[in-house]
PDB file of C-alpha atoms in Angstrom:
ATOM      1  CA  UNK B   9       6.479  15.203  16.124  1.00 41.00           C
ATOM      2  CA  UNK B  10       4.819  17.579  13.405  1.00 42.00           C
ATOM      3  CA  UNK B  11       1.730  16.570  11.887  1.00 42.00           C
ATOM      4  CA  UNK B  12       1.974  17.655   8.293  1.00 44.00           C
ATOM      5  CA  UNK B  13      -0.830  19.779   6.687  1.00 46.00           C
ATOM      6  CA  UNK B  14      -3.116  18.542   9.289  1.00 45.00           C
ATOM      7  CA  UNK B  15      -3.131  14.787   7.485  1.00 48.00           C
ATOM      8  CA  UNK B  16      -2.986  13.210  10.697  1.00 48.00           C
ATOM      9  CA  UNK B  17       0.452  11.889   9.879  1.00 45.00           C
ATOM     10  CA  UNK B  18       3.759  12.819  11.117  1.00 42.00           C
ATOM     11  CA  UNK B  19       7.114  13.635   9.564  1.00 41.00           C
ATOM     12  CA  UNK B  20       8.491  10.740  11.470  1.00 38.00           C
ATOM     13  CA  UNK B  21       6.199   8.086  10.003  1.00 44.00           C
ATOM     14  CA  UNK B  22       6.233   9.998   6.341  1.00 48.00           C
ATOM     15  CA  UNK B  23       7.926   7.965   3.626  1.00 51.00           C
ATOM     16  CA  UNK B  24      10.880  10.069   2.085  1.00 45.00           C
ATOM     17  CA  UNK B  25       8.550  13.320   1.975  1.00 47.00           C
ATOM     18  CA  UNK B  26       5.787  12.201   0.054  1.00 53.00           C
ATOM     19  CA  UNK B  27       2.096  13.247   0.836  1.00 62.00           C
ATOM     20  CA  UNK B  28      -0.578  11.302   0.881  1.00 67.00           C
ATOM     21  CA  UNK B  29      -2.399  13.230  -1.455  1.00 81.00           C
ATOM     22  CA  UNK B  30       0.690  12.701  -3.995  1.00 87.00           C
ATOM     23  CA  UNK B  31       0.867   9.389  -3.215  1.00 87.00           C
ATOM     24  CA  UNK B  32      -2.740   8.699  -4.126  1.00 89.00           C
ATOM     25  CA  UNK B  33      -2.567  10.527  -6.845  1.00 90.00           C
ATOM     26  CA  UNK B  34       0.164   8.413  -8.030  1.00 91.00           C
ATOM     27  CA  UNK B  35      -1.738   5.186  -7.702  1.00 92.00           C
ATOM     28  CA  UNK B  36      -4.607   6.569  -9.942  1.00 93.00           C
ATOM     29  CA  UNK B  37      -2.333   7.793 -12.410  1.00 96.00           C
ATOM     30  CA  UNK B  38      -1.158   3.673 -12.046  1.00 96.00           C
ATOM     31  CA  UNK B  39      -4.616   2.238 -12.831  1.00 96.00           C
ATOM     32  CA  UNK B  40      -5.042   4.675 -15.427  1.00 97.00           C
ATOM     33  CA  UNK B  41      -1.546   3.479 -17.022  1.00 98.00           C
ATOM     34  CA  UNK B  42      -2.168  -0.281 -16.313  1.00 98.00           C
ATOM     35  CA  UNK B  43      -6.032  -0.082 -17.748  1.00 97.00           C
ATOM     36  CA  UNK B  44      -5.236   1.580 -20.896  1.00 98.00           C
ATOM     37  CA  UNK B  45      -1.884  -0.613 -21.698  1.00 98.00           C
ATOM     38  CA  UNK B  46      -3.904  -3.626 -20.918  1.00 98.00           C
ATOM     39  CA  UNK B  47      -6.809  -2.486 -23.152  1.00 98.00           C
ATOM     40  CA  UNK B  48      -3.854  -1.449 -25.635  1.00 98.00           C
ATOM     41  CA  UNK B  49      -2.312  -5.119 -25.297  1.00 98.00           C
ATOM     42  CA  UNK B  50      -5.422  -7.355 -26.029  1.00 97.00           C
ATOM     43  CA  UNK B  51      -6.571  -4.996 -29.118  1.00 97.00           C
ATOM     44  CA  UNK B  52      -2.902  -5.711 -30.116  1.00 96.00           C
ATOM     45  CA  UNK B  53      -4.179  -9.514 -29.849  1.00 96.00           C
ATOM     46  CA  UNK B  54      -7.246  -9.487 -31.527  1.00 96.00           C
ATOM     47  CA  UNK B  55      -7.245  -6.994 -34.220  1.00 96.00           C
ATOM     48  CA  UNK B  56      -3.330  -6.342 -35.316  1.00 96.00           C
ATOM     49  CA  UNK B  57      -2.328 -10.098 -34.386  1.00 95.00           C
ATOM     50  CA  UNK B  58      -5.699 -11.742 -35.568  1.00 96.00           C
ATOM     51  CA  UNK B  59      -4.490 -14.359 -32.690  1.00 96.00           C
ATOM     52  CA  UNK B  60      -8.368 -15.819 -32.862  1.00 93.00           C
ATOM     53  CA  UNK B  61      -7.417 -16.565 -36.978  1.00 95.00           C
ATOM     54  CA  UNK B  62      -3.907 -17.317 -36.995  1.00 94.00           C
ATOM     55  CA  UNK B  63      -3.258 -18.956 -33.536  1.00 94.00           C
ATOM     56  CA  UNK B  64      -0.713 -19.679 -31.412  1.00 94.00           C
ATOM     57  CA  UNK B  65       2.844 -17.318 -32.121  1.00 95.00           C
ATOM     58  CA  UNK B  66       5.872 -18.685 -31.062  1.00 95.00           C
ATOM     59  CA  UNK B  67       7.589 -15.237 -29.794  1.00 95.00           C
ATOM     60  CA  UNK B  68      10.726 -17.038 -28.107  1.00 95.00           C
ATOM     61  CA  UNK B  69      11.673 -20.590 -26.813  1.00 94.00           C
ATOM     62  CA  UNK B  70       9.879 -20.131 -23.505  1.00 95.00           C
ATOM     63  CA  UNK B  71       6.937 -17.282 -24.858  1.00 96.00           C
ATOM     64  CA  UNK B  72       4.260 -17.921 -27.232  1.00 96.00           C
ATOM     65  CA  UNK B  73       1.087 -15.312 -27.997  1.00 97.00           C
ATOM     66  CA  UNK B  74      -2.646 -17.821 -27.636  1.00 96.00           C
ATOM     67  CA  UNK B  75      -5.634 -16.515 -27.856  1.00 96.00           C
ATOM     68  CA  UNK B  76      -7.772 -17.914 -24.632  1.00 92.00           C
ATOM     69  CA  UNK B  77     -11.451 -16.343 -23.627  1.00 91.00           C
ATOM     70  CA  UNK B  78     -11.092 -16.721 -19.823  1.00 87.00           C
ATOM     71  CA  UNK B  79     -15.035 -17.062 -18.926  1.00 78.00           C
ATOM     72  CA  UNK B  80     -13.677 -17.773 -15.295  1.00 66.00           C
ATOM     73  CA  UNK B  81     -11.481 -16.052 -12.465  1.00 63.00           C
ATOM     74  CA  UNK B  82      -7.666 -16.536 -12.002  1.00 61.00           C
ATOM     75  CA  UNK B  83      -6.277 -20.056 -13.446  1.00 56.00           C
ATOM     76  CA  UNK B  84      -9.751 -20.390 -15.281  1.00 57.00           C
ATOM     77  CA  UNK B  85     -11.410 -21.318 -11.925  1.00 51.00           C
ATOM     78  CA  UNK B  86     -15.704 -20.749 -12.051  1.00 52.00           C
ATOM     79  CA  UNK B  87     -16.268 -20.694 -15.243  1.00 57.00           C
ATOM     80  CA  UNK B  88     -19.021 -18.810 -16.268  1.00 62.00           C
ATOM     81  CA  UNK B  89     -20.805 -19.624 -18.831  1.00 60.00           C
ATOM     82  CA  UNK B  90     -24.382 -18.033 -18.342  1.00 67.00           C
ATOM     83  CA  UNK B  91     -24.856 -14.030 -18.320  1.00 71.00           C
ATOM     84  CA  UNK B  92     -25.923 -13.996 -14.861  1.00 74.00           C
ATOM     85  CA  UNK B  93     -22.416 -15.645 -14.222  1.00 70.00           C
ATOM     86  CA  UNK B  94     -20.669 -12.901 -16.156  1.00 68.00           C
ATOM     87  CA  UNK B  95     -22.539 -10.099 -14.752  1.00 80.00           C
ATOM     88  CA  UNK B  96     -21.625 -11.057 -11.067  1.00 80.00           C
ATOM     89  CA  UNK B  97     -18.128 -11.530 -12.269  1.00 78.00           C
ATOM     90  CA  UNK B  98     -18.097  -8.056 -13.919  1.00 79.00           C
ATOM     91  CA  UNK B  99     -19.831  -6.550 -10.227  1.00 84.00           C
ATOM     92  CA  UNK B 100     -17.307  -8.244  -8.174  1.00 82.00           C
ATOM     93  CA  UNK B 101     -14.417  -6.890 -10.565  1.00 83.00           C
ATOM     94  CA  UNK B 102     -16.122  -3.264  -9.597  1.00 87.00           C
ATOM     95  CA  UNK B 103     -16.690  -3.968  -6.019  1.00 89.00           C
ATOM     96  CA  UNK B 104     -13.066  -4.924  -5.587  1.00 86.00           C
ATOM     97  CA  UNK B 105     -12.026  -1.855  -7.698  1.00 86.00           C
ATOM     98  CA  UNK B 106     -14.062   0.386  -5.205  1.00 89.00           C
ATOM     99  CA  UNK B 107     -13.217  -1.248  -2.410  1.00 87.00           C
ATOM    100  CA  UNK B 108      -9.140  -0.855  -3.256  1.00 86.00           C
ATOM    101  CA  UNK B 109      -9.697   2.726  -3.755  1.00 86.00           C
ATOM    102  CA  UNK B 110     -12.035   3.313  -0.355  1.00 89.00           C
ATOM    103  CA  UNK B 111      -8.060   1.712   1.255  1.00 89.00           C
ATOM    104  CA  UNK B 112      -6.235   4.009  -1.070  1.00 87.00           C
ATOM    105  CA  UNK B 113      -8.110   7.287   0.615  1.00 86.00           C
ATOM    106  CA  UNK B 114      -5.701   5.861   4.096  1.00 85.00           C
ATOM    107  CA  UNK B 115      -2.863   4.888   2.630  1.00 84.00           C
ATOM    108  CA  UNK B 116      -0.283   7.139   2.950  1.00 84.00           C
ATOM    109  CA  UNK B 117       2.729   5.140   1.722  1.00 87.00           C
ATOM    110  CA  UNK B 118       4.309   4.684  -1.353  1.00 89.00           C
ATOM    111  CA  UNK B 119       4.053   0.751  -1.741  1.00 92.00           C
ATOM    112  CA  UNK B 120       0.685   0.002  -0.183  1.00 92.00           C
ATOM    113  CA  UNK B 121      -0.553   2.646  -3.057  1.00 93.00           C
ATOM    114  CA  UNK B 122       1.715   1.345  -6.281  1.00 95.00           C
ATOM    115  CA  UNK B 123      -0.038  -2.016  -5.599  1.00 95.00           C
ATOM    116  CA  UNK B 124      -3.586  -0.550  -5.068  1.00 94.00           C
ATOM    117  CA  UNK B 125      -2.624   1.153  -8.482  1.00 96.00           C
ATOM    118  CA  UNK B 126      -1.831  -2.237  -9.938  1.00 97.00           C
ATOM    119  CA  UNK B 127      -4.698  -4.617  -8.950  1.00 95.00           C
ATOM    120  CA  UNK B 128      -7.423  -1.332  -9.579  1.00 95.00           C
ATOM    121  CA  UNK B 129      -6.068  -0.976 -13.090  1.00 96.00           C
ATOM    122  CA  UNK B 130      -5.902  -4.790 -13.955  1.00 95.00           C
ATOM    123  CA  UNK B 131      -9.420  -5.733 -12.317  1.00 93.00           C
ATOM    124  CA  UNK B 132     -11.052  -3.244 -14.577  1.00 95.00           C
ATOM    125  CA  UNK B 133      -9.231  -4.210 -17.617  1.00 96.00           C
ATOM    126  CA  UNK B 134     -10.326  -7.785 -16.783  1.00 93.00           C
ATOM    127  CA  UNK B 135     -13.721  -6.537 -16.093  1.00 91.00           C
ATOM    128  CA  UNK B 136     -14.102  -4.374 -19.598  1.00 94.00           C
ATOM    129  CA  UNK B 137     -13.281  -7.200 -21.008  1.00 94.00           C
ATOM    130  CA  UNK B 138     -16.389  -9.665 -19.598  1.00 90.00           C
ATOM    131  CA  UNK B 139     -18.421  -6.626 -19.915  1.00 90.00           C
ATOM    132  CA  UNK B 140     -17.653  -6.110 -23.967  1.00 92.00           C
ATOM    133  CA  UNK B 141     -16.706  -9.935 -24.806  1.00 92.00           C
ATOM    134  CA  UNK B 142     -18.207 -11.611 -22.228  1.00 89.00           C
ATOM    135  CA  UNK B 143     -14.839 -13.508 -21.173  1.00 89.00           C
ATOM    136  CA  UNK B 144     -11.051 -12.245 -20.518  1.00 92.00           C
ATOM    137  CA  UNK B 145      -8.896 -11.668 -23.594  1.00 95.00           C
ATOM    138  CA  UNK B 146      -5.863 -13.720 -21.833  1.00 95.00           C
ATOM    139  CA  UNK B 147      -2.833 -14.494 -24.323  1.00 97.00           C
ATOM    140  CA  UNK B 148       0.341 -14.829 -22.769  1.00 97.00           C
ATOM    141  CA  UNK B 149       1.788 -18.296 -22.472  1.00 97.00           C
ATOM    142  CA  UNK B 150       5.155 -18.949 -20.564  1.00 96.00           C
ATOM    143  CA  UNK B 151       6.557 -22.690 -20.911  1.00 95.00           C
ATOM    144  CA  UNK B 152       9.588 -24.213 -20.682  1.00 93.00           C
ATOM    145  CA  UNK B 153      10.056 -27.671 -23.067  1.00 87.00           C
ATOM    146  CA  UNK B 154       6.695 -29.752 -21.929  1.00 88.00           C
ATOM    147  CA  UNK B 155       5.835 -27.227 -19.014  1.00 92.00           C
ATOM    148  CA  UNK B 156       2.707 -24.727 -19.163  1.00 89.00           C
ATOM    149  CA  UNK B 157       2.099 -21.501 -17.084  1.00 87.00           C
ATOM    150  CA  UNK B 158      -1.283 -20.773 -17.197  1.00 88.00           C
ATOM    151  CA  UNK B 159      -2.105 -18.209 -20.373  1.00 92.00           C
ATOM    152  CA  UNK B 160      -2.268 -14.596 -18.492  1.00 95.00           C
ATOM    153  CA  UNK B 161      -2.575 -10.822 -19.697  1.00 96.00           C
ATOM    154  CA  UNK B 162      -0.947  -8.068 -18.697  1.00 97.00           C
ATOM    155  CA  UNK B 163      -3.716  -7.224 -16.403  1.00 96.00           C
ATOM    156  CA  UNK B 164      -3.058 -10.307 -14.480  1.00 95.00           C
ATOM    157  CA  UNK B 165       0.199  -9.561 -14.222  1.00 96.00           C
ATOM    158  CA  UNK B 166      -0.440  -6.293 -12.627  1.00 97.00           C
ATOM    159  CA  UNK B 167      -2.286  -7.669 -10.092  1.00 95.00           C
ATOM    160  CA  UNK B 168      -0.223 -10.674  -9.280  1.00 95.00           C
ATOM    161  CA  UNK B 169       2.899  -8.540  -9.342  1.00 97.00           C
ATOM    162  CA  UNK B 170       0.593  -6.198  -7.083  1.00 97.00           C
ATOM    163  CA  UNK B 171      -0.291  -9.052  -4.639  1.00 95.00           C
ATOM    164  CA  UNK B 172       3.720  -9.404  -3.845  1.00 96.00           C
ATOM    165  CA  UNK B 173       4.045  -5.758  -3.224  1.00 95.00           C
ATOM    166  CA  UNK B 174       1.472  -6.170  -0.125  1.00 94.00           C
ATOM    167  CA  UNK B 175       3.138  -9.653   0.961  1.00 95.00           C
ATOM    168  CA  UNK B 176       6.735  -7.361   0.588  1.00 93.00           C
ATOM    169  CA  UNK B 177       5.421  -4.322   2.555  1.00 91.00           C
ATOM    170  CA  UNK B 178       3.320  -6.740   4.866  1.00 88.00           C
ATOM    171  CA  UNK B 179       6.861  -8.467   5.590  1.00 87.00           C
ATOM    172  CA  UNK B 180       8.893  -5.362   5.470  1.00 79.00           C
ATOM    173  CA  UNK B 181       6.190  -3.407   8.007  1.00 71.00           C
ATOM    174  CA  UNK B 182       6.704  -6.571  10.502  1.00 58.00           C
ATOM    175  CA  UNK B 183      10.105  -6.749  10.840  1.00 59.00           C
ATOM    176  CA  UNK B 184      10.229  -2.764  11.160  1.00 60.00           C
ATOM    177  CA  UNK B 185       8.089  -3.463  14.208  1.00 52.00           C
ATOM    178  CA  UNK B 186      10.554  -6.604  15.342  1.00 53.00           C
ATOM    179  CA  UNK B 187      13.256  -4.243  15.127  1.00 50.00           C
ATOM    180  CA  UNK B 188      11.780  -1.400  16.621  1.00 50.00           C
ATOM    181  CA  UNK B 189      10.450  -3.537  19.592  1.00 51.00           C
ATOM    182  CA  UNK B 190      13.666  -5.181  19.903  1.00 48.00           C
ATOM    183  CA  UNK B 191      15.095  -1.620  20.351  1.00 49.00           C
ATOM    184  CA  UNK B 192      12.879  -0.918  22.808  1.00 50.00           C
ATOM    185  CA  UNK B 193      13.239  -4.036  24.656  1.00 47.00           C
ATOM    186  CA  UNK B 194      16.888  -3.148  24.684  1.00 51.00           C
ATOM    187  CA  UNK B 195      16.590   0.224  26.467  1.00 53.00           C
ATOM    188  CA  UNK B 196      14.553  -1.067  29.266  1.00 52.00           C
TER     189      UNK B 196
END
């Protein structure tokens, strides 16, 4: 095997060419996208839609615009009400930012570094948000006759969507190694 441009990766374990350097660039260039469009989104919310004067929006039969301020974590869970609350919550949002991108400088895969992408971009959307309003803008509400999804954005959706990218690779990575084990099982 050929380690390529000294990366301390070979060919064999490359994913269809791609550098890690290109692949990390790729997952900042994701952030950057999911940030901005989720910035774009709740501006769209407040100051087009005036969703905090005119309330709820029926969009479809199962998707309706509401204007929630999400002083809490996912689902609405520790709600802060106090700055010291919101200030921790905006730290944390940074921390786990950071700490995604410290992972992204080793991963050399496509996946792994789409959802790093994903969940950096969407925690500091969510955390601009408790920084500048002092809660998340969250507006999206999914239901179906009397049932209610909890209202999300689109940076929650990022990361959620993120979140099933690592269980997929996780899954997909493990039953590579099955297989390949299997194989080698098979040989001896």
């Amino acid at each position: 095997m050929v380690e390529a441009r000294g990366c301390g990766v070979s060919d064999a374990t490359r994913p269809l060419g791609v550098f890690p350097h290109k692949v990390q660039r790729l997952s900042l260039v994701i952030a950057a996208i999911i940030f901005l469009a989720d910035q774009a989104s709740k501006c769209l919310a407040l100051y087009t839609l005036e969703l905090e004067v005119t309330g709820p929006r029926p969009l479809t039969p199962f998707l309706d615009l509401v204007l929630v301020w999400n002083r809490g974590i996912s689902y609405g869970l520790f709600q802060q009400h106090e700055d010291i609350g919101r200030y921790a919550l905006v730290m944390l949002s940074l921390f786990a930012a950071a700490g995604f991108l410290i992972w992204l400088r080793r991963v050399n895969r496509l996946m792994p570094a789409l959802a790093i992408g994903l969940i950096t971009g969407g925690a500091l959307g969510n955390a601009m948000d408790r920084l500048f309003y002092g809660a998340v803008v969250d507006f999206v509400l999914l239901h179906w006759g009397e049932w209610r999804w909890y209202v999300f954005n689109l940076a929650d959706a990022a990361i959620v969507f993120a979140v099933a990218l690592l269980l997929y690779d996780s899954w997909l990575g493990n039953a590579k190694m099955s297989h390949h084990g299997a194989s080698q099982e098979n040989r001896t």
